[in-house]
Short mmCIF file of C-alpha atoms in Angstrom, two decimals:
data_model
loop_
_atom_site.label_atom_id
_atom_site.label_comp_id
_atom_site.label_asym_id
_atom_site.label_seq_id
_atom_site.Cartn_x
_atom_site.Cartn_y
_atom_site.Cartn_z
CA MET A 1 56.65 15.82 14.41
CA THR A 2 54.24 16.87 17.19
CA GLU A 3 54.05 16.02 20.86
CA THR A 4 51.07 14.90 22.87
CA SER A 5 49.94 17.05 25.79
CA LYS A 6 51.02 15.60 29.10
CA PRO A 7 48.59 15.40 32.02
CA THR A 8 49.23 16.18 35.66
CA TYR A 9 48.78 13.13 37.88
CA VAL A 10 46.99 13.53 41.20
CA ILE A 11 48.21 10.63 43.30
CA GLY A 12 48.17 9.38 46.88
CA HIS A 13 50.64 7.23 48.79
CA ARG A 14 51.70 3.65 48.18
CA ASN A 15 49.37 0.96 49.55
CA PRO A 16 46.53 3.45 49.20
CA ASP A 17 43.65 3.74 51.64
CA THR A 18 40.21 5.17 50.95
CA ASP A 19 41.21 8.78 51.63
CA SER A 20 44.23 8.49 49.32
CA ILE A 21 42.09 7.24 46.43
CA CYS A 22 38.97 9.34 46.95
CA SER A 23 40.89 12.57 47.54
CA ALA A 24 42.89 11.93 44.35
CA ILE A 25 39.70 11.51 42.33
CA GLY A 26 38.04 14.49 44.02
CA TYR A 27 41.02 16.82 43.58
CA ALA A 28 41.58 15.73 39.96
CA HIS A 29 37.95 16.69 39.27
CA PHE A 30 38.51 20.01 41.06
CA GLN A 31 41.48 20.70 38.75
CA GLN A 32 39.56 19.63 35.65
CA VAL A 33 36.73 22.04 36.45
CA ARG A 34 39.37 24.78 36.59
CA GLY A 35 40.61 23.85 33.13
CA GLU A 36 43.63 21.74 34.07
CA ASN A 37 44.55 18.46 32.39
CA ALA A 38 44.55 16.43 35.62
CA ILE A 39 44.18 12.67 35.99
CA ALA A 40 43.56 10.75 39.21
CA ALA A 41 46.09 7.97 39.80
CA ARG A 42 46.96 5.37 42.40
CA ALA A 43 50.28 3.98 43.60
CA GLY A 44 49.12 0.47 44.44
CA LYS A 45 46.23 -1.97 44.50
CA LEU A 46 42.96 -1.11 46.22
CA ASN A 47 41.91 -2.58 49.55
CA SER A 48 38.47 -4.12 50.05
CA GLU A 49 37.05 -0.99 51.69
CA THR A 50 38.06 1.30 48.83
CA LYS A 51 36.78 -1.18 46.24
CA PHE A 52 33.41 -1.15 48.03
CA VAL A 53 33.27 2.66 47.97
CA LEU A 54 34.13 2.96 44.27
CA GLU A 55 31.70 0.23 43.25
CA THR A 56 28.91 1.64 45.42
CA LEU A 57 29.30 5.12 43.96
CA GLY A 58 29.93 4.00 40.38
CA PHE A 59 33.58 4.99 39.91
CA ASP A 60 36.30 3.14 38.01
CA LYS A 61 39.69 2.50 39.57
CA PRO A 62 42.11 5.38 39.05
CA GLN A 63 44.99 4.76 36.68
CA LEU A 64 47.75 2.65 38.25
CA VAL A 65 51.16 4.35 38.29
CA THR A 66 53.81 1.96 39.55
CA ASP A 67 56.70 4.40 39.17
CA LEU A 68 57.58 7.81 37.79
CA TYR A 69 60.90 6.95 36.22
CA PRO A 70 60.80 8.60 32.77
CA ARG A 71 60.37 6.19 29.90
CA VAL A 72 60.78 6.58 26.17
CA LYS A 73 57.00 6.98 25.76
CA ASP A 74 57.18 10.07 28.02
CA ILE A 75 59.57 11.95 25.72
CA MET A 76 58.77 10.55 22.29
CA GLN A 77 56.95 12.38 19.51
CA THR A 78 54.03 10.35 18.22
CA GLU A 79 53.59 11.94 14.79
CA VAL A 80 56.60 11.05 12.67
CA ILE A 81 57.28 11.97 9.04
CA THR A 82 57.93 8.73 7.15
CA ALA A 83 58.65 7.43 3.66
CA GLY A 84 57.84 4.14 1.95
CA PRO A 85 60.31 1.55 0.65
CA ALA A 86 59.19 2.25 -2.94
CA ASP A 87 59.67 6.02 -2.63
CA THR A 88 62.67 7.34 -4.52
CA LEU A 89 65.63 9.41 -3.41
CA ARG A 90 63.95 12.37 -5.10
CA ASP A 91 60.81 11.79 -3.03
CA LEU A 92 62.98 11.70 0.06
CA GLY A 93 64.61 15.01 -0.86
CA ARG A 94 61.22 16.65 -1.16
CA ILE A 95 60.13 15.25 2.21
CA MET A 96 63.28 16.49 3.93
CA ARG A 97 62.92 19.98 2.46
CA GLN A 98 59.19 20.27 3.10
CA TYR A 99 59.31 19.14 6.73
CA ASN A 100 62.85 20.27 7.55
CA VAL A 101 63.88 16.85 8.84
CA LYS A 102 67.26 15.21 8.56
CA SER A 103 66.30 11.62 9.32
CA VAL A 104 63.31 9.75 7.89
CA PRO A 105 62.11 6.29 8.98
CA VAL A 106 61.05 4.00 6.16
CA VAL A 107 57.87 2.00 6.85
CA ASP A 108 55.47 -0.14 4.83
CA GLU A 109 51.73 0.43 4.51
CA LYS A 110 51.17 -1.15 7.95
CA ARG A 111 53.86 1.06 9.51
CA ILE A 112 56.17 -1.91 9.99
CA MET A 113 59.66 -0.52 10.43
CA ALA A 114 61.88 -1.25 7.40
CA GLY A 115 64.83 1.11 7.83
CA VAL A 116 66.05 4.69 8.08
CA VAL A 117 67.58 7.15 5.61
CA THR A 118 69.42 10.25 6.85
CA VAL A 119 70.69 13.38 5.16
CA GLY A 120 74.17 11.97 5.70
CA ASP A 121 73.25 8.92 3.63
CA LEU A 122 72.13 11.24 0.82
CA ALA A 123 75.37 13.18 1.00
CA ASN A 124 77.38 9.98 0.60
CA LEU A 125 75.33 9.01 -2.46
CA TYR A 126 75.93 12.39 -4.11
CA PHE A 127 79.72 12.28 -3.83
CA ASP A 128 79.73 10.40 -7.13
CA GLU A 129 76.71 12.05 -8.68
CA LEU A 130 78.57 12.97 -11.90
CA GLN A 131 79.22 9.31 -12.60
CA MET A 132 76.28 7.63 -14.35
CA GLN A 133 74.88 4.88 -12.19
CA ASP A 134 74.39 1.23 -13.09
CA LEU A 135 70.73 1.03 -12.10
CA SER A 136 70.46 -2.69 -12.81
CA GLN A 137 71.46 -3.48 -9.25
CA ALA A 138 69.40 -0.69 -7.71
CA GLY A 139 65.92 -2.16 -8.09
CA VAL A 140 64.73 0.84 -10.14
CA ASP A 141 61.68 0.50 -12.36
CA PHE A 142 60.64 2.81 -15.17
CA VAL A 143 57.77 4.24 -13.12
CA GLY A 144 60.44 5.58 -10.77
CA VAL A 145 62.44 6.96 -13.69
CA VAL A 146 59.46 8.90 -15.06
CA LYS A 147 58.67 10.18 -11.60
CA ALA A 148 62.23 11.29 -10.83
CA LEU A 149 62.51 13.16 -14.13
CA GLU A 150 59.06 14.72 -13.84
CA GLY A 151 58.74 13.32 -17.33
CA VAL A 152 55.99 12.48 -19.78
CA LEU A 153 55.61 9.00 -21.24
CA VAL A 154 55.53 9.24 -25.05
CA TYR A 155 55.46 5.51 -25.60
CA GLY A 156 56.01 2.44 -23.50
CA GLU A 157 54.48 -0.59 -21.87
CA ASN A 158 55.12 -2.54 -18.64
CA LEU A 159 56.81 0.34 -16.85
CA GLU A 160 56.83 -1.68 -13.63
CA ARG A 161 59.70 -3.84 -14.94
CA LYS A 162 63.13 -3.23 -13.46
CA VAL A 163 65.88 -1.34 -15.26
CA ALA A 164 68.44 -3.87 -16.50
CA GLY A 165 71.22 -1.70 -17.94
CA ARG A 166 73.38 1.35 -17.45
CA VAL A 167 72.60 5.01 -18.10
CA HIS A 168 74.43 6.91 -20.87
CA ILE A 169 74.42 10.40 -22.36
CA ALA A 170 74.45 10.27 -26.17
CA ALA A 171 76.84 13.21 -26.62
CA GLY A 172 79.28 11.74 -29.14
CA SER A 173 79.31 10.57 -32.73
CA HIS A 174 77.37 7.70 -34.31
CA LYS A 175 80.32 5.31 -33.86
CA LEU A 176 80.95 6.43 -30.26
CA ILE A 177 77.35 5.77 -29.32
CA GLN A 178 77.52 2.30 -30.86
CA LYS A 179 80.74 1.62 -28.96
CA PHE A 180 79.50 2.45 -25.49
CA VAL A 181 75.74 1.86 -25.57
CA SER A 182 74.56 -1.72 -25.05
CA GLU A 183 71.29 -3.61 -25.14
CA ASN A 184 68.82 -2.70 -22.33
CA ASP A 185 70.69 0.50 -21.45
CA ILE A 186 68.99 3.88 -20.91
CA VAL A 187 70.12 6.79 -23.11
CA LEU A 188 69.64 10.49 -22.47
CA VAL A 189 69.78 12.72 -25.55
CA GLY A 190 68.74 16.24 -26.53
CA ASP A 191 67.42 17.40 -29.91
CA ARG A 192 69.83 15.33 -32.04
CA LYS A 193 67.50 13.10 -34.08
CA ASN A 194 70.35 11.00 -35.52
CA ALA A 195 71.67 10.27 -32.01
CA GLN A 196 68.18 9.27 -30.98
CA LEU A 197 67.82 6.83 -33.89
CA THR A 198 71.31 5.40 -33.38
CA SER A 199 70.52 4.75 -29.71
CA LEU A 200 67.33 2.91 -30.71
CA ASP A 201 69.32 0.74 -33.10
CA CYS A 202 71.51 -0.37 -30.16
CA GLY A 203 68.51 -2.18 -28.61
CA ILE A 204 68.23 0.07 -25.57
CA SER A 205 65.32 -0.27 -23.14
CA CYS A 206 64.51 3.44 -22.76
CA LEU A 207 65.17 6.67 -24.65
CA ILE A 208 64.92 9.89 -22.62
CA VAL A 209 64.63 13.05 -24.70
CA THR A 210 65.62 16.07 -22.60
CA GLY A 211 64.92 19.81 -22.70
CA ASN A 212 61.20 19.49 -23.58
CA VAL A 213 62.13 18.58 -27.15
CA GLU A 214 59.27 17.23 -29.26
CA VAL A 215 60.04 13.70 -30.37
CA ASP A 216 60.03 13.17 -34.12
CA LYS A 217 57.37 10.82 -35.54
CA GLU A 218 60.05 8.62 -37.13
CA VAL A 219 61.73 8.14 -33.76
CA ILE A 220 58.43 7.22 -32.09
CA GLU A 221 57.54 4.70 -34.80
CA LYS A 222 60.94 3.04 -34.57
CA ALA A 223 60.67 2.85 -30.77
CA MET A 224 57.22 1.26 -31.07
CA GLU A 225 58.54 -1.32 -33.53
CA ARG A 226 61.28 -2.33 -31.10
CA GLY A 227 59.24 -2.01 -27.89
CA ILE A 228 61.47 0.74 -26.49
CA ILE A 229 60.14 3.18 -23.90
CA VAL A 230 60.29 6.87 -24.86
CA ILE A 231 60.12 9.60 -22.22
CA THR A 232 60.42 13.36 -22.52
CA CYS A 233 61.37 15.62 -19.63
CA PRO A 234 61.66 19.38 -19.09
CA HIS A 235 65.22 19.39 -17.77
CA ASP A 236 68.49 19.73 -19.64
CA THR A 237 70.58 16.62 -20.18
CA TYR A 238 72.99 17.31 -17.32
CA THR A 239 70.19 17.89 -14.81
CA SER A 240 68.32 14.85 -16.10
CA ALA A 241 71.43 12.73 -15.56
CA ARG A 242 71.52 13.85 -11.96
CA LEU A 243 67.81 13.31 -11.44
CA ILE A 244 67.78 9.82 -12.89
CA ASN A 245 70.21 8.79 -10.19
CA GLN A 246 67.53 9.86 -7.76
CA SER A 247 65.07 7.28 -9.10
CA ILE A 248 66.63 4.66 -6.83
CA PRO A 249 64.03 3.36 -4.32
CA LEU A 250 64.74 3.85 -0.65
CA SER A 251 64.57 0.10 -0.09
CA MET A 252 67.94 -0.12 -1.85
CA VAL A 253 69.75 2.60 0.07
CA MET A 254 68.17 2.67 3.54
CA ARG A 255 70.00 1.40 6.60
CA LYS A 256 68.16 -1.73 7.68
CA GLN A 257 70.09 -2.21 10.92
CA VAL A 258 68.46 0.55 12.91
CA ILE A 259 68.96 1.47 16.56
CA SER A 260 65.46 1.78 17.93
CA PHE A 261 63.81 1.77 21.34
CA LYS A 262 60.60 0.48 22.86
CA PRO A 263 58.06 2.84 24.49
CA THR A 264 58.62 1.16 27.87
CA ASP A 265 62.42 1.51 27.86
CA LEU A 266 63.74 3.61 30.75
CA VAL A 267 65.35 6.87 29.66
CA THR A 268 68.30 6.19 31.96
CA ASP A 269 68.92 2.91 30.11
CA ILE A 270 69.04 4.47 26.64
CA LYS A 271 71.20 7.50 27.42
CA ARG A 272 74.50 5.65 27.01
CA ILE A 273 73.37 4.13 23.70
CA VAL A 274 72.42 7.58 22.41
CA ALA A 275 75.73 9.05 23.60
CA ASP A 276 77.72 6.29 21.89
CA THR A 277 75.88 6.40 18.54
CA ASN A 278 75.25 10.14 18.22
CA TYR A 279 72.29 10.03 15.82
CA ARG A 280 69.80 12.90 15.75
CA VAL A 281 66.60 10.86 15.90
CA TYR A 282 65.82 7.34 17.10
CA PRO A 283 62.68 5.44 16.05
CA VAL A 284 60.40 4.05 18.75
CA VAL A 285 59.05 0.64 17.75
CA GLU A 286 56.43 -1.59 19.36
CA ASN A 287 55.71 -5.06 17.99
CA GLY A 288 57.62 -4.15 14.85
CA LYS A 289 55.53 -1.02 14.18
CA LEU A 290 56.79 2.55 14.29
CA VAL A 291 54.89 4.36 17.07
CA GLY A 292 57.06 7.43 17.55
CA ALA A 293 60.54 8.89 17.62
CA ILE A 294 62.80 10.62 20.12
CA HIS A 295 65.22 13.44 19.42
CA ARG A 296 68.55 13.33 21.21
CA ASP A 297 67.96 16.90 22.50
CA LYS A 298 65.00 15.58 24.50
CA LEU A 299 67.43 13.59 26.62
CA ILE A 300 69.31 16.75 27.55
CA VAL A 301 66.28 18.82 28.56
CA GLN A 302 63.54 16.45 29.70
CA GLU A 303 60.06 17.64 30.58
CA ARG A 304 59.36 15.96 33.89
CA THR A 305 56.00 14.42 34.75
CA LYS A 306 53.92 16.84 36.83
CA ILE A 307 52.56 15.43 40.08
CA ILE A 308 50.15 16.59 42.76
CA LEU A 309 50.55 14.65 45.99
CA VAL A 310 47.49 14.04 48.16
CA ASP A 311 47.31 12.45 51.61
CA HIS A 312 51.11 12.23 52.05
CA ASN A 313 54.27 14.26 51.73
CA GLU A 314 57.07 11.83 52.67
CA ARG A 315 59.36 10.38 50.05
CA GLY A 316 59.25 6.93 51.63
CA GLN A 317 55.46 6.82 51.15
CA ALA A 318 55.43 8.25 47.64
CA VAL A 319 55.30 6.35 44.37
CA GLU A 320 58.65 5.00 43.15
CA GLY A 321 60.70 7.52 41.19
CA ILE A 322 59.11 10.59 42.79
CA GLU A 323 62.52 12.29 42.65
CA GLU A 324 62.30 12.18 38.84
CA ALA A 325 58.95 14.00 38.77
CA GLN A 326 58.01 17.65 39.21
CA ILE A 327 55.86 18.04 42.31
CA ILE A 328 53.65 21.07 41.76
CA GLU A 329 51.23 20.78 44.72
CA ILE A 330 50.77 18.94 48.00
CA ILE A 331 47.37 18.54 49.69
CA ASP A 332 47.80 16.75 53.01
CA HIS A 333 46.94 16.47 56.71
CA HIS A 334 50.01 14.60 58.03
CA ARG A 335 53.30 15.67 59.55
CA LEU A 336 55.87 17.23 57.22
CA GLY A 337 58.18 14.47 56.04
CA GLY A 338 61.12 16.16 54.36
CA LEU A 339 60.30 16.02 50.65
CA GLN A 340 62.35 18.59 48.77
CA THR A 341 61.32 20.44 45.62
CA SER A 342 63.44 22.43 43.18
CA GLU A 343 61.10 25.42 43.21
CA PRO A 344 58.27 26.92 45.31
CA ILE A 345 55.00 25.00 45.09
CA PHE A 346 51.41 25.29 46.30
CA ILE A 347 50.81 23.46 49.59
CA ARG A 348 47.51 23.10 51.43
CA HIS A 349 48.29 21.48 54.75
CA GLU A 350 45.79 21.40 57.63
CA PRO A 351 45.57 19.57 60.99
CA VAL A 352 42.31 17.79 60.20
CA GLY A 353 41.31 14.15 60.22
CA CYS A 354 41.18 13.60 56.46
CA THR A 355 42.58 15.03 53.22
CA ALA A 356 39.09 14.92 51.73
CA THR A 357 38.05 17.54 54.28
CA ILE A 358 40.64 19.90 52.81
CA VAL A 359 39.65 19.08 49.21
CA SER A 360 35.94 19.65 49.91
CA ASN A 361 36.55 23.05 51.42
CA MET A 362 38.74 24.05 48.47
CA TYR A 363 35.70 23.49 46.22
CA TRP A 364 33.54 25.68 48.40
CA HIS A 365 36.23 28.32 48.84
CA ARG A 366 36.23 28.80 45.06
CA ASN A 367 32.43 28.52 44.79
CA ILE A 368 32.70 25.33 42.73
CA THR A 369 29.74 22.98 43.00
CA ILE A 370 30.60 19.47 44.17
CA PRO A 371 28.70 16.88 42.08
CA LYS A 372 26.65 14.33 43.98
CA ASP A 373 28.93 11.38 43.19
CA ILE A 374 32.11 13.29 44.05
CA ALA A 375 30.49 14.38 47.32
CA GLY A 376 29.84 10.73 48.11
CA LEU A 377 33.51 9.88 47.49
CA LEU A 378 34.81 12.68 49.69
CA LEU A 379 32.34 11.75 52.42
CA ALA A 380 33.46 8.11 52.29
CA ALA A 381 37.08 9.23 52.75
CA ILE A 382 36.22 11.27 55.86
CA LEU A 383 34.13 8.48 57.40
CA SER A 384 36.93 5.99 56.75
CA ASP A 385 39.86 8.13 57.93
CA THR A 386 38.11 9.30 61.09
CA VAL A 387 36.64 5.83 61.75
CA LEU A 388 33.14 7.30 61.75
CA PHE A 389 34.36 10.27 63.85
CA LYS A 390 35.83 8.00 66.58
CA SER A 391 39.45 8.73 65.77
CA PRO A 392 41.23 11.34 67.93
CA THR A 393 42.37 12.98 64.69
CA CYS A 394 38.76 13.92 63.93
CA THR A 395 38.04 17.65 64.20
CA GLU A 396 34.90 19.73 64.24
CA LYS A 397 35.77 20.78 60.68
CA ASP A 398 35.68 17.12 59.60
CA ARG A 399 32.23 16.68 61.14
CA ARG A 400 30.83 19.85 59.55
CA THR A 401 32.29 18.95 56.19
CA ALA A 402 30.93 15.39 56.36
CA ALA A 403 27.45 16.65 57.24
CA ARG A 404 27.44 19.03 54.28
CA LEU A 405 28.72 16.34 51.90
CA ALA A 406 26.10 13.85 53.16
CA GLU A 407 23.41 16.34 52.31
CA ILE A 408 24.77 16.81 48.76
CA ALA A 409 25.26 13.07 48.24
CA GLU A 410 21.90 12.25 49.83
CA LEU A 411 23.49 9.65 52.11
CA ASP A 412 22.90 8.81 55.77
CA LEU A 413 26.11 9.38 57.73
CA GLN A 414 25.79 6.49 60.17
CA GLU A 415 24.40 3.97 57.72
CA PHE A 416 26.90 4.81 54.96
CA GLY A 417 29.76 4.99 57.47
CA MET A 418 29.05 1.57 58.97
CA SER A 419 28.78 -0.04 55.52
CA ILE A 420 32.22 1.35 54.65
CA LEU A 421 33.83 0.18 57.88
CA LYS A 422 32.28 -3.27 57.59
CA ALA A 423 33.58 -3.61 54.02
CA GLY A 424 37.09 -2.90 55.22
CA ALA A 425 36.87 -4.82 58.49
CA SER A 426 36.74 -8.33 57.09
CA ILE A 427 39.95 -10.24 56.48
CA LYS A 428 38.13 -12.97 54.60
CA GLY A 429 40.11 -13.92 51.52
CA MET A 430 43.14 -11.88 52.62
CA THR A 431 46.58 -13.43 52.90
CA THR A 432 48.96 -12.45 55.69
CA ALA A 433 50.85 -10.42 53.09
CA ASP A 434 47.62 -8.55 52.24
CA ILE A 435 46.98 -7.81 55.91
CA ILE A 436 50.51 -6.51 56.48
CA ALA A 437 50.44 -4.38 53.32
CA ASN A 438 47.02 -2.91 54.12
CA ASP A 439 47.51 0.86 54.43
CA ILE A 440 51.23 0.47 55.16
CA LYS A 441 53.43 3.55 55.30
CA GLU A 442 57.16 4.03 55.67
CA PHE A 443 58.58 6.41 58.28
CA GLN A 444 61.97 7.68 59.32
CA ILE A 445 61.75 7.99 63.09
CA GLY A 446 64.99 9.35 64.47
CA ASP A 447 67.75 7.07 63.22
CA TYR A 448 65.32 4.22 62.61
CA ARG A 449 63.66 3.33 59.32
CA MET A 450 60.38 1.48 59.74
CA THR A 451 56.94 0.79 58.36
CA VAL A 452 53.62 1.06 60.18
CA GLY A 453 50.61 -0.62 58.64
CA GLN A 454 47.04 -0.48 59.90
CA ILE A 455 44.01 -2.70 59.48
CA SER A 456 40.70 -1.80 61.10
CA VAL A 457 38.48 -4.74 62.03
CA MET A 458 35.36 -5.53 64.04
CA ASP A 459 37.12 -8.36 65.88
CA ALA A 460 40.84 -8.00 66.56
CA GLY A 461 41.02 -11.57 67.81
CA GLU A 462 40.49 -12.85 64.28
CA VAL A 463 43.74 -11.21 63.17
CA LEU A 464 45.67 -11.98 66.36
CA SER A 465 44.89 -15.69 65.94
CA ILE A 466 47.40 -15.73 63.07
CA LYS A 467 49.93 -13.53 64.89
CA GLU A 468 52.85 -15.97 64.48
CA LYS A 469 52.41 -16.19 60.72
CA LEU A 470 52.06 -12.42 60.50
CA GLN A 471 55.28 -11.90 62.42
CA GLN A 472 57.14 -14.41 60.26
CA ASP A 473 56.13 -12.54 57.11
CA MET A 474 56.82 -9.17 58.73
CA GLU A 475 60.35 -10.33 59.59
CA ILE A 476 60.91 -11.39 55.98
CA ILE A 477 59.88 -7.91 54.84
CA ARG A 478 62.07 -6.29 57.48
CA GLN A 479 65.17 -8.18 56.37
CA LYS A 480 64.48 -7.85 52.66
CA GLU A 481 63.94 -4.08 52.80
CA ASN A 482 66.50 -3.49 55.56
CA TYR A 483 64.00 -1.88 57.95
CA ASP A 484 64.78 -1.57 61.66
CA MET A 485 61.19 -2.39 62.60
CA VAL A 486 57.96 -3.44 60.91
CA LEU A 487 54.76 -2.68 62.83
CA LEU A 488 51.10 -3.50 62.22
CA MET A 489 48.23 -1.76 63.97
CA VAL A 490 45.29 -4.12 64.41
CA THR A 491 42.62 -1.59 65.30
CA ASP A 492 39.37 -2.83 66.82
CA ILE A 493 36.62 -0.44 65.72
CA LEU A 494 34.07 -1.62 68.29
CA GLU A 495 36.44 -1.70 71.30
CA GLU A 496 38.18 1.49 70.12
CA GLY A 497 41.70 0.22 70.72
CA THR A 498 44.73 -1.17 68.89
CA HIS A 499 46.92 -4.24 69.22
CA LEU A 500 50.36 -3.24 67.89
CA VAL A 501 52.09 -6.25 66.35
CA TYR A 502 55.79 -5.73 65.68
CA VAL A 503 59.13 -7.28 64.75
CA GLY A 504 62.63 -5.81 64.90
CA GLN A 505 64.47 -3.51 67.24
CA PRO A 506 64.74 -1.37 69.24
CA ALA A 507 61.76 -2.58 71.28
CA SER A 508 62.92 -0.05 73.88
CA LEU A 509 61.52 2.63 71.57
CA LEU A 510 58.05 1.24 72.23
CA THR A 511 58.70 1.10 75.98
CA GLU A 512 59.78 4.74 75.92
CA ALA A 513 56.80 5.76 73.80
CA PHE A 514 54.01 3.68 75.37
CA GLY A 515 55.28 2.55 78.79
CA ASN A 516 55.94 -1.11 77.86
CA ASP A 517 56.74 -3.29 74.87
CA GLY A 518 53.97 -5.82 75.45
CA SER A 519 54.60 -9.52 75.19
CA ASP A 520 55.45 -11.82 72.28
CA GLY A 521 55.69 -8.88 69.93
CA VAL A 522 52.19 -7.55 70.61
CA LEU A 523 51.42 -4.36 72.52
CA HIS A 524 47.81 -3.60 73.53
CA LEU A 525 46.99 0.12 73.34
CA PRO A 526 43.44 0.90 74.58
CA GLY A 527 41.90 4.02 73.08
CA VAL A 528 44.51 4.19 70.29
CA MET A 529 42.89 4.53 66.85
CA SER A 530 45.17 6.85 64.91
CA ARG A 531 48.61 6.13 63.51
CA LYS A 532 49.12 9.78 62.66
CA LYS A 533 48.22 11.18 66.08
CA GLN A 534 48.75 8.37 68.58
CA ILE A 535 51.56 6.17 67.20
CA ILE A 536 54.01 8.27 65.19
CA PRO A 537 54.23 11.32 67.50
CA PRO A 538 55.11 9.43 70.73
CA MET A 539 57.58 7.20 68.86
CA SER A 540 59.20 10.24 67.24
CA GLU A 541 59.47 11.90 70.64
CA ALA A 542 60.97 8.72 72.16
CA ALA A 543 63.57 8.58 69.39
CA ARG A 544 64.84 12.01 70.43
CA VAL A 545 65.59 10.88 73.97
#
């Protein structure tokens, strides 16, 4: 069995904005150029602005990752040694020795799961190996007999027919053979010609001559007259008796009631089943077909999914199940939010207006050329996050970086920037739920757990006209998720200000942070454009009072 190589996911925050998506794509490309198996991912659906950017620049959506809880597909081995239902016990023994496996799934030609045979099953079969088996109930055909004995067919027809009798060793006298051997039985005999002829006279179905003995012409002619199969084999009679028992097809001995899992099953859900059943290997089946297998040891020492976080570093904003993953890097421009890692990691954290600014300069720091299309993506992220350089979070480094990227991408800053902002400024076709969820992030501010979403528009009045419906839906979210407050920044790009719509308590936190709590759950904040720099810091400071 072999394992597939696992990629490292470069992923932004939930409810991703343009910076979160574009920086993930840009940094994944940066890692790929350096030889890493990195894949850009997203933790939610794209907003209209980001869709416009990707479509304009010719990029597909990054892979959607809804959670990082380990699933069976994350720990399974995809190449599994198998056997077929018609394979014999002897075939199985060879497979187990050759590949050093102790459990073999049995599948048909379409890999439909039929059963499992383990080394323990073989051991149970061999407890009575000295007793000659009645193969009539075992579904054995004469093809399997020849194969198990490594024999040579001297004479015989229709070898595909099933064995209908018992197996005997012709070791006694003429009378003893006649007493015990019946019609359709199989007889094993060495170089005793008389015993061979006597066995044929009993109307047996097959004569097996052991020890590489040449079969006498008289014996062959008599067998042909009676339609009896004659086989020679290189082994002694005792060994041949053992081997013939191994001609039983796996379909007759396999366990058909198999504990198997689906690729999408959560690892946490299967652990108890594995602990209670204690098998070594469990098949992974999808739509009836075997697609892999998991070893119980994999549940003890799991290889966690490797993650690089971009544009966030708070657990509440990260993809579900982040605690189950291995964070190996963080590239961000926000406040530190308390994520803990089990070991030291690489962090690039700068007080700039956009993560893409950091990513771009990492390319240049390592003398890596930024392709034209990637430059366009990173530029779009900066123009979006800084609201075309109007946001107070915008720095001189953002402006210099954007100018350099615009030159590489051959794009006009103002024209491209306005097209991006216009694409994201329309609420046409958006439900109130879409508006609330647009670029929403969770924060722990003092003792209060809350979310702050932001939508940038050309006309704030268009959004405020549905304020009551927005607040109703925000209250539903607040109660469902047990938040203290749910806030929505309706940022007017042209007027350069924000109307802060909110539900929940304490409203006094807003009074302390901004001087008043507005009216009817709306607080007008002229000049406020940035959640990161103008909303979260004063509220965090107010929570300390």
